[in-house]
Short mmCIF file of C-alpha atoms and ligand atoms in Angstrom, two decimals:
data_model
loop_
_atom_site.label_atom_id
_atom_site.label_comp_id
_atom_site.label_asym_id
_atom_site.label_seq_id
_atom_site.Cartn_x
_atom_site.Cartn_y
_atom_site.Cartn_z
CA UNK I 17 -4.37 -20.99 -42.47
CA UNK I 18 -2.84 -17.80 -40.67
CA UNK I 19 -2.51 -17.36 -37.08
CA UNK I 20 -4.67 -16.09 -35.30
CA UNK I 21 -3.63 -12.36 -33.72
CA UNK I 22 -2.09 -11.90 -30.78
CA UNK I 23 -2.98 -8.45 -28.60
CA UNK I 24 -1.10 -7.00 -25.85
CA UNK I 25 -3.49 -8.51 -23.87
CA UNK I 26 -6.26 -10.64 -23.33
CA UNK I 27 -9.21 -10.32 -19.70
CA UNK I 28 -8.05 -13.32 -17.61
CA UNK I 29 -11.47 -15.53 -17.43
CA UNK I 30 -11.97 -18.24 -15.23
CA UNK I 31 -14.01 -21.30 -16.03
CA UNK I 32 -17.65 -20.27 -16.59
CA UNK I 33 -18.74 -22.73 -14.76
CA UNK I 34 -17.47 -21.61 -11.44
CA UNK I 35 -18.99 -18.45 -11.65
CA UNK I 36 -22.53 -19.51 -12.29
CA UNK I 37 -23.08 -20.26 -8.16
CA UNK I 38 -22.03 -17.07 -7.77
CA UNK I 39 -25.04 -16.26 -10.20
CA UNK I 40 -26.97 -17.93 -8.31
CA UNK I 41 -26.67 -16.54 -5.15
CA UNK I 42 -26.99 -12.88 -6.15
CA UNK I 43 -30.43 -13.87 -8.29
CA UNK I 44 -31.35 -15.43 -4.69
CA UNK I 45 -30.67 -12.37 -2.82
CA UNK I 46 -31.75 -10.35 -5.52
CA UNK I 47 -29.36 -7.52 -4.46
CA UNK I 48 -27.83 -5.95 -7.50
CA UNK I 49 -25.82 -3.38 -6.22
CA UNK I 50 -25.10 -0.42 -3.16
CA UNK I 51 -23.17 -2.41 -1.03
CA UNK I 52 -24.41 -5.46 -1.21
CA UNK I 53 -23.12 -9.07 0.13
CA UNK I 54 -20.87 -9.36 -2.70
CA UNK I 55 -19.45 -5.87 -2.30
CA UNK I 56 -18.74 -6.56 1.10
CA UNK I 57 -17.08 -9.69 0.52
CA UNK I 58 -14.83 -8.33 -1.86
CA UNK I 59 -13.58 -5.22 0.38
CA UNK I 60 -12.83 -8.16 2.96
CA UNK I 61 -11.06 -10.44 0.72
CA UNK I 62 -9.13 -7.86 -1.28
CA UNK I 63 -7.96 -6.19 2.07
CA UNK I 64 -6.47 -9.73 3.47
CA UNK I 65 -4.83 -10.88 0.26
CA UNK I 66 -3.18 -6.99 -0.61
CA UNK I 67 -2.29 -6.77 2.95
CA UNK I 68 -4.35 -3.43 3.40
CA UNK I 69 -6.46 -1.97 6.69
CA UNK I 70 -9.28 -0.21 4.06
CA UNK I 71 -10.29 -0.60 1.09
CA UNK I 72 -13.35 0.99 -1.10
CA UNK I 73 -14.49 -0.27 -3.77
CA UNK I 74 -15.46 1.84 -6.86
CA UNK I 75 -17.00 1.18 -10.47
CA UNK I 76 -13.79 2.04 -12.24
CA UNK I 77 -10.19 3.23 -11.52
CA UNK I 78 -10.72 6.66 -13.02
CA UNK I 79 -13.97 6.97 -10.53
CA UNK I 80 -11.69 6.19 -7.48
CA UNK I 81 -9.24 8.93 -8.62
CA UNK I 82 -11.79 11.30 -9.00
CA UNK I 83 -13.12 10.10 -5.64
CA UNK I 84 -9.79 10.16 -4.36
CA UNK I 85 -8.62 13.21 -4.73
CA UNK I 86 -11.94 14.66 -4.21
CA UNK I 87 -12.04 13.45 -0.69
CA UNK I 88 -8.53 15.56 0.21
CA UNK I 89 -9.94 18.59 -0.17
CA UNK I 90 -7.35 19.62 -2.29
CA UNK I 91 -7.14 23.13 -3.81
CA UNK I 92 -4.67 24.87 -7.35
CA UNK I 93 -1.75 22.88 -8.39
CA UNK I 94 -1.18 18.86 -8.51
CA UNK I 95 2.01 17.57 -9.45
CA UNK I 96 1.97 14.34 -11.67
CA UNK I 97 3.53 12.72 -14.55
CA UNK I 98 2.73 13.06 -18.57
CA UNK I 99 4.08 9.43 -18.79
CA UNK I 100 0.26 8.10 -17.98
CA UNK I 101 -2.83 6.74 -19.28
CA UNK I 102 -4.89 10.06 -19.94
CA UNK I 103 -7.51 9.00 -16.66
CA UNK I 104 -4.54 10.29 -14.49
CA UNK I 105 -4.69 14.08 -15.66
CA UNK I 106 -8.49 13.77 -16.39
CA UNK I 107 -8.92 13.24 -12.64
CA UNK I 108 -7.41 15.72 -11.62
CA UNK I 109 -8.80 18.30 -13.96
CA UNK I 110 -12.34 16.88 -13.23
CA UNK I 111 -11.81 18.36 -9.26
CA UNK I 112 -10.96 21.44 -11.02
CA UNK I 113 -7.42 21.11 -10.19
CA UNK I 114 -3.99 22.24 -12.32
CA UNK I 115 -1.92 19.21 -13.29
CA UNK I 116 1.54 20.70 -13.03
CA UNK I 117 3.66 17.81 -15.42
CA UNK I 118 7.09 17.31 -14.55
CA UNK I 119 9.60 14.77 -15.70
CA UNK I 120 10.24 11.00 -15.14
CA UNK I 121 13.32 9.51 -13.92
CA UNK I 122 15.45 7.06 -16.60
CA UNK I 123 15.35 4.02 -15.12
CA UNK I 124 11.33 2.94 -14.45
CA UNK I 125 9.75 5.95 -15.97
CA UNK I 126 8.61 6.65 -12.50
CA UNK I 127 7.93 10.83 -11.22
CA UNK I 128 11.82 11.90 -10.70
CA UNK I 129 11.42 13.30 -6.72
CA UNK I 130 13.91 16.26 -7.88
CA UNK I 131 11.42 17.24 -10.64
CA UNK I 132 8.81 16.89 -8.39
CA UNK I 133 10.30 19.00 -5.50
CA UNK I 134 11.41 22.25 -8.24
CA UNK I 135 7.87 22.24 -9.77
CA UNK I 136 6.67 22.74 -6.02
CA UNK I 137 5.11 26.92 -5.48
CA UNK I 138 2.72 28.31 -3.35
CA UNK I 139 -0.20 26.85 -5.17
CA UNK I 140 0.73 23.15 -4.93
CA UNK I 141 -1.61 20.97 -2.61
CA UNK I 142 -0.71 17.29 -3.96
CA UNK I 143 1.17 14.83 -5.78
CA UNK I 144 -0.10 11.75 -8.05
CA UNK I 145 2.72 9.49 -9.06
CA UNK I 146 1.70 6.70 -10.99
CA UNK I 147 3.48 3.17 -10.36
CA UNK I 148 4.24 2.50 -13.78
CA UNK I 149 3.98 -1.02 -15.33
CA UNK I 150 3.55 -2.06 -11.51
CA UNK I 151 7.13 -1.01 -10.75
CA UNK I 152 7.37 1.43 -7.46
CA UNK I 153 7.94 4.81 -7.38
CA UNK I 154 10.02 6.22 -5.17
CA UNK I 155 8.05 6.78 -2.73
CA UNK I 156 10.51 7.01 0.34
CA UNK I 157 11.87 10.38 -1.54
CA UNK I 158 8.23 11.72 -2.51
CA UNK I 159 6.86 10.85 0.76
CA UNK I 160 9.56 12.74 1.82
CA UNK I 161 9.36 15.22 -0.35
CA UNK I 162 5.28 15.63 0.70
CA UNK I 163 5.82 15.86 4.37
CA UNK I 164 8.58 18.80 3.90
CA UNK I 165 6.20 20.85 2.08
CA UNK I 166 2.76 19.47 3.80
CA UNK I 167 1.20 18.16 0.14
CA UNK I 168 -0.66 15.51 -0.09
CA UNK I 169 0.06 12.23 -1.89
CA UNK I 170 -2.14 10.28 -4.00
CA UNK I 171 -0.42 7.23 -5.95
CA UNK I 172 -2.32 6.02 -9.11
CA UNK I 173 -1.46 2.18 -8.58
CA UNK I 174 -3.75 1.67 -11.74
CA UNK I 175 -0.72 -1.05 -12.23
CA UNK I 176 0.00 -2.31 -8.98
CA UNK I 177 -2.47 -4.93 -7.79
CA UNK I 178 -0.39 -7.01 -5.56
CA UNK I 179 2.64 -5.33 -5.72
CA UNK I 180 4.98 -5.56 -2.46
CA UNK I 181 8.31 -4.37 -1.38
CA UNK I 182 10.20 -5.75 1.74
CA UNK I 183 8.27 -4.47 4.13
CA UNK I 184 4.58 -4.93 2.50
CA UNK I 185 2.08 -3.70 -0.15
CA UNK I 186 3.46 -0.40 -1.65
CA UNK I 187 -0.55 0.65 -1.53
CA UNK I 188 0.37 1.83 1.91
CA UNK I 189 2.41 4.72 0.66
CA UNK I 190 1.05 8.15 0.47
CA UNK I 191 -2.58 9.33 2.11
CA UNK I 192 -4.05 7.34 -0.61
CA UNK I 193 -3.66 4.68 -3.18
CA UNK I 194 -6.16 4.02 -6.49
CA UNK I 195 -6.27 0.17 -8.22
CA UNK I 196 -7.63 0.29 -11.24
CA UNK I 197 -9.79 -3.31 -12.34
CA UNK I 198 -10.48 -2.68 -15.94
CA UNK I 199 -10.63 -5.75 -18.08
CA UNK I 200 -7.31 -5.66 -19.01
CA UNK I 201 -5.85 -4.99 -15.70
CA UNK I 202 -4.21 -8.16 -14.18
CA UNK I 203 -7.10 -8.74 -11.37
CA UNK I 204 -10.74 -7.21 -13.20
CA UNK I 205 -13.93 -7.36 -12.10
CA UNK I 206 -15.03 -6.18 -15.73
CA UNK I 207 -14.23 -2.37 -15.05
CA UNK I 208 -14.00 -1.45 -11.58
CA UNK I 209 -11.47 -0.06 -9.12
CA UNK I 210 -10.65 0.89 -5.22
CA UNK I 211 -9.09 3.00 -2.93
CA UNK I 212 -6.75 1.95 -0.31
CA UNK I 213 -6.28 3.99 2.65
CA UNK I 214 -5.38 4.06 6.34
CA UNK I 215 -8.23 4.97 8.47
CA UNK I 216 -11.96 3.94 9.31
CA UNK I 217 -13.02 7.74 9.03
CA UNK I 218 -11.78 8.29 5.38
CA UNK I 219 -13.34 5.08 4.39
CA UNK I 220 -16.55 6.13 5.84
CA UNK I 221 -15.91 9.84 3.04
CA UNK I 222 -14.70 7.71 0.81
CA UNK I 223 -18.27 5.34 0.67
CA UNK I 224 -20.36 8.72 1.29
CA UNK I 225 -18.67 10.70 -1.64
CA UNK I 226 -19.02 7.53 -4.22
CA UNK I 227 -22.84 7.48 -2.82
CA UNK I 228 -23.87 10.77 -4.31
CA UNK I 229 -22.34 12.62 -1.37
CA UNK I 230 -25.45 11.28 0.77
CA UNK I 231 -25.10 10.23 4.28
CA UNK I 232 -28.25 8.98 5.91
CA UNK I 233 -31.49 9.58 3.94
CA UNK I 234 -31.85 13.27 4.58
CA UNK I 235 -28.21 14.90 4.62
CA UNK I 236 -26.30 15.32 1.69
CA UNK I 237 -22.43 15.82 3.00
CA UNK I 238 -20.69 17.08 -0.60
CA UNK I 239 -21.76 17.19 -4.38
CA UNK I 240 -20.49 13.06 -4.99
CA UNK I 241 -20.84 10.99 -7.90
CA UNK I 242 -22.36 7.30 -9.06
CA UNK I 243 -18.92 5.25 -7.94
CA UNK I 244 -20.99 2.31 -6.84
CA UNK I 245 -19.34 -1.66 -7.92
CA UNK I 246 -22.27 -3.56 -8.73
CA UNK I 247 -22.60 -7.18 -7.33
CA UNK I 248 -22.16 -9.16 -10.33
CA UNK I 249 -18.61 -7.09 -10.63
CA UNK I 250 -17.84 -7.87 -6.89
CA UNK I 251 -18.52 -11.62 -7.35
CA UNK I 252 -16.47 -11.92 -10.12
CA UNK I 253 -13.55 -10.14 -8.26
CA UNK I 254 -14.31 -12.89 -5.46
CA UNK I 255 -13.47 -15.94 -8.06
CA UNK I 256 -10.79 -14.03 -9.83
CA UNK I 257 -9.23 -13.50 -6.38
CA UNK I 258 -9.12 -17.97 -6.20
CA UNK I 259 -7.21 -17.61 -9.50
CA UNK I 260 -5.15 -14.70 -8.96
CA UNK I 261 -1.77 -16.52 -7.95
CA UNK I 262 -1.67 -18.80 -10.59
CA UNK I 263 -2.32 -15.98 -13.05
CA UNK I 264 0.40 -13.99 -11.47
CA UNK I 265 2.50 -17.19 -11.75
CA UNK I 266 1.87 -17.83 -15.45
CA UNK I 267 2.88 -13.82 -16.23
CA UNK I 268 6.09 -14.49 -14.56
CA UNK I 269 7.16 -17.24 -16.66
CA UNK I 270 5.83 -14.54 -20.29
CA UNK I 271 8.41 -12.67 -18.39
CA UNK I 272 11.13 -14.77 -17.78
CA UNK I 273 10.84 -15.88 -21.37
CA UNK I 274 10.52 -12.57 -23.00
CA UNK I 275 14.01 -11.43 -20.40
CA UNK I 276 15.91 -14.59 -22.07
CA UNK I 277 15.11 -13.93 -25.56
CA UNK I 278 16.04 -9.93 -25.44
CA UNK I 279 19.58 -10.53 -24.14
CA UNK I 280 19.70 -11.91 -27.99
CA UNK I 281 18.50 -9.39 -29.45
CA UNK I 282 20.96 -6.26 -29.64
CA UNK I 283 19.07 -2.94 -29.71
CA UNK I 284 15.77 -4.07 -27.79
CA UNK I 285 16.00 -3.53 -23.76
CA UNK I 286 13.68 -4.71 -21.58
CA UNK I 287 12.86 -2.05 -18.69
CA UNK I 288 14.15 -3.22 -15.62
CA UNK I 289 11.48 -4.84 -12.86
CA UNK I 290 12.18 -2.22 -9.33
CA UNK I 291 12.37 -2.45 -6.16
CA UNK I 292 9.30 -5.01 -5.35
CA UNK I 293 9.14 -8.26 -3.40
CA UNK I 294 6.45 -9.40 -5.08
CA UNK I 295 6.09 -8.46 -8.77
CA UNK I 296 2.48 -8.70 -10.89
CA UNK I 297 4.06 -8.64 -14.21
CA UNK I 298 1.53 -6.68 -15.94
CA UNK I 299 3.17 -4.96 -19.01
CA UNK I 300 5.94 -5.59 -20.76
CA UNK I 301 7.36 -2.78 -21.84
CA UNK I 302 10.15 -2.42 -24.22
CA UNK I 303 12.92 0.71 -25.61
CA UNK I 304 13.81 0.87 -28.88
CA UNK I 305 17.32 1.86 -28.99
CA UNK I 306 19.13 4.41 -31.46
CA UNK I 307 20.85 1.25 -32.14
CA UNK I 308 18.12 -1.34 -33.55
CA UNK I 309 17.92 -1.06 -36.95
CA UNK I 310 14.22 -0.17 -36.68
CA UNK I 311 12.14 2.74 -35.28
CA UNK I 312 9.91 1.66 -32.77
CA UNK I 313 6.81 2.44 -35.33
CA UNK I 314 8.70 0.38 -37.61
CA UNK I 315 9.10 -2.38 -35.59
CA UNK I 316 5.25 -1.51 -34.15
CA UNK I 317 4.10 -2.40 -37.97
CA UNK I 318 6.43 -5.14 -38.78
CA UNK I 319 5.13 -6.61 -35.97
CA UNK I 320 1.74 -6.00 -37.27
CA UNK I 321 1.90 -7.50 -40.46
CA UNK I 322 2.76 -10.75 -38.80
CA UNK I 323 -0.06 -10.61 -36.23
CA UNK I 324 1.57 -9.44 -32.81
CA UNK I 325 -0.14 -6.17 -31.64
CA UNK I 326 2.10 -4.58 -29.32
CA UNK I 327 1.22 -1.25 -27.83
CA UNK I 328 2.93 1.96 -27.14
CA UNK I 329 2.15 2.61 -23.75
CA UNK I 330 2.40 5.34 -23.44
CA UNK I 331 2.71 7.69 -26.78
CA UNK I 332 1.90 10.14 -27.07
CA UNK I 333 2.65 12.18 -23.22
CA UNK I 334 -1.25 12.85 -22.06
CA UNK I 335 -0.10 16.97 -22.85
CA UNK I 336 0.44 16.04 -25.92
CA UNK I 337 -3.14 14.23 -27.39
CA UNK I 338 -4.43 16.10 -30.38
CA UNK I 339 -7.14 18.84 -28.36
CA UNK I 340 -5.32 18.04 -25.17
CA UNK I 341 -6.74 20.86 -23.11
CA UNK I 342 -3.08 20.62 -20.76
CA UNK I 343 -0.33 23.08 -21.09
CA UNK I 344 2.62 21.50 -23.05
CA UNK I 345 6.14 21.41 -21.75
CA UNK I 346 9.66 20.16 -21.70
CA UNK I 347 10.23 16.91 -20.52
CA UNK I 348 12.98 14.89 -22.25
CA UNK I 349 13.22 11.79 -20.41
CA UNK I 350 9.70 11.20 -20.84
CA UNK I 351 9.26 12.21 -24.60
CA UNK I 352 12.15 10.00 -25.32
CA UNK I 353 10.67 7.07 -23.43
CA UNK I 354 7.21 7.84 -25.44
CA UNK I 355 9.00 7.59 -28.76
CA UNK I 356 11.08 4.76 -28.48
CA UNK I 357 8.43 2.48 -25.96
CA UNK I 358 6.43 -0.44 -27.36
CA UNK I 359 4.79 -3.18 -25.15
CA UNK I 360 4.65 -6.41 -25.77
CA UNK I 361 1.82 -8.99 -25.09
CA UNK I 362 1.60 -10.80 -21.47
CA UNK I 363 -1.29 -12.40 -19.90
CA UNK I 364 -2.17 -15.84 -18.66
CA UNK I 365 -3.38 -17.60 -21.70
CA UNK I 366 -0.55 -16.51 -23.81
CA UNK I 367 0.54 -19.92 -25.18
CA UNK I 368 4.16 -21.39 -25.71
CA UNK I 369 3.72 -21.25 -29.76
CA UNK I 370 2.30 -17.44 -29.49
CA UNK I 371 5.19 -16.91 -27.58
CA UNK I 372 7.76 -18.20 -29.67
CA UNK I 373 6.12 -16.42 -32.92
CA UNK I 374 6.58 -12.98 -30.78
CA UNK I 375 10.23 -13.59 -30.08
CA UNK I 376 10.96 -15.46 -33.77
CA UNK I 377 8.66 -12.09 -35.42
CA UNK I 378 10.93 -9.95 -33.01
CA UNK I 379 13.96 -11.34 -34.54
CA UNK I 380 13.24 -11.36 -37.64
CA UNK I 381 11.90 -7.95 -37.98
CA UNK I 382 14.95 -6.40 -38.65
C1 PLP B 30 -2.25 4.64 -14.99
C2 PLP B 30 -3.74 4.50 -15.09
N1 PLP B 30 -4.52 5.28 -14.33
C3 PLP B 30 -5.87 5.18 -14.36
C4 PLP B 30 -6.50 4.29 -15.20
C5 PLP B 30 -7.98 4.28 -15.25
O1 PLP B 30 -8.55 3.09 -14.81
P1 PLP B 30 -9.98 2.63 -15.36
O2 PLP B 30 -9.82 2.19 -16.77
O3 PLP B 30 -10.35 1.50 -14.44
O4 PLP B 30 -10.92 3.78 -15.23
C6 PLP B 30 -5.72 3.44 -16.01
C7 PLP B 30 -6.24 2.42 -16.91
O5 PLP B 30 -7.16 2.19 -17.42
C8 PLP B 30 -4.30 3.57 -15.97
O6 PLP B 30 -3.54 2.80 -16.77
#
């Protein structure tokens, strides 16, 4: 019999069982949604564990950027990264904004500040780094950069659940910060997502602007949108938040594993992990070098055939989808990142055997 696939990744699901009292208790309140016990629960708990003063909650990550960005106010040019998941420029374009794409530095595929800071003009209100693959940007430089020229900073952290550096979360960099809870994110509530930022009174926008812009019954404050987590969502985040640790913990040791195995294997580098304290190990992301004997589609569908599904986050750059309504450009480090990237699968239930039949189908795919 042939082994069952592996995917890049698999929704971390705790026991059934321990979810049904949550059930329970929302069929007993018989509050399904806006705001409910659940919801508020979950702002309190994710706040404590990600170290955070604020926190609101939305129905998916791309809904919190739109929120996001939305609630700055912001005006012409934003300056992000065509190294993304497409929900980045889509955000941004959905407020009516320009994404302005610049270049990634080498190292972490992270915004390079000096790209950033020459693609600033007159028209430029914000920037949206991404942390990608959970590892930081640099965000002393960009929040540098930002307060120079008085732009705005929202970080995707789509990746970054839990993420710290030595002196706390890295959600506290920038005016605000957008978690992303999809399915396949390393903490989910299904789909859902949040916004992390500093103050009481953008919290309070924040909650009106994912409420259809209402506030009160009679006054609507701006045009908002349906961004609502529903409870069932919420109470799942609550349990996944009792398993999180261990989950992280299991990642670490796909990682550790996966770190070992590619020092034997000449033309494959793992991207390094940044500057973070505390790491959430959520992709694995590997470059294909000139030197393997394999493209990295090659070694995509070699991998294929023997049942390991890697993925190539991200190909192709978000300007460069078939109908991509963005402007193309010229941004090396990036497109060469794109072309040679694949990742490989990590999650909690990734067994020792499936394991060892990624690094044995790794070596012998040659
Ligand atoms: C970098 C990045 N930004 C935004 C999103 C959008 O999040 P969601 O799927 O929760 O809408 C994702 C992933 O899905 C992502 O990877």
């Amino acid at each position: 019999m042939s082994n069952p696939p592996v995917h890049v990744t698999r929704p971390f699901l705790p026991p059934l069982e321990e979810f049904i009292p949550y059930l329970e208790e929302i069929w007993t309140s018989g509050h399904l949604t806006n705001g409910g016990p659940m919801h508020q629960r979950l702002e309190a708990a994710l706040c404590e564990y990600l170290g955070v003063p604020h926190l609101c909650l939305f129905n998916n990550g791309t809904s919190a950027l739109m929120v996001a960005l939305q609630a700055l106010e912001l005006q012409g040019e934003v300056i992000t990264t065509p190294y993304s998941f497409v929900a980045t420029a889509n955000a941004i374009a959905w407020n009516g904004l320009d994404p302005v794409f610049v270049d990634v530095e080498p190292t972490y595929l992270n915004l390079s500040p000096e790209a950033i800071e020459a693609a600033i003009t007159e028209n430029t209100s914000a920037i949206v780094p991404v942390h990608c693959y959970g590892n930081p940007c640099d965000t002393a430089a960009i929040d540098a950069i930002a307060r120079r020229h008085g732009l705005k900073v929202v970080y995707d952290a789509a990746h970054a659940f839990g993420v710290r550096d030595s002196e706390g979360s890295i959600l506290r960099h920038g005016d605000l910060a957008v978690l992303s809870f999809h399915a396949t994110k390393v903490f989910n509530t299904f789909e859902g997502g949040a916004v992390v930022c500093h103050d009481l009174e953008m919290k309070q926008r924040l909650d009106r602007l994912k409420n259809f812009g209402l506030d009160g019954e009679s006054r609507l404050a701006a045009t908002g949108m349906n961004g609502k987590l529903n409870e069932v969502s919420a109470a799942f985040g609550l349990l996944q938040l009792k398993h999180i640790d261990t989950a992280l913990e299991a990642r670490k040791k796909i990682d550790t594993h996966f770190r070992l195995a590619l020092e034997k294997l000449p033309g494959l580098s793992a991207l390094p992990r940044g500057r973070q304290t505390n790491d959430n190990f959520s992709y694995f992301p590997v470059l294909v070098e000139p030197s393997y004997p394999l493209s990295r589609d090659e070694l995509l569908t070699c991998l294929a055939e023997r049942g390991i599904h890697g993925r190539r986050y991200f190909h192709p750059l978000i300007p460069d989808f078939e109908h991509s309504p963005f402007r193309g450009g010229d941004w090396p480090v990036a497109r060469d990142a794109s072309d040679r990237v694949l990742c490989l699968p990590i999650y909690p239930g990734l067994s020792s055997d499936e394991l060892d039949r990624i690094v044995y189908a790794l070596r012998e795919a040659r």
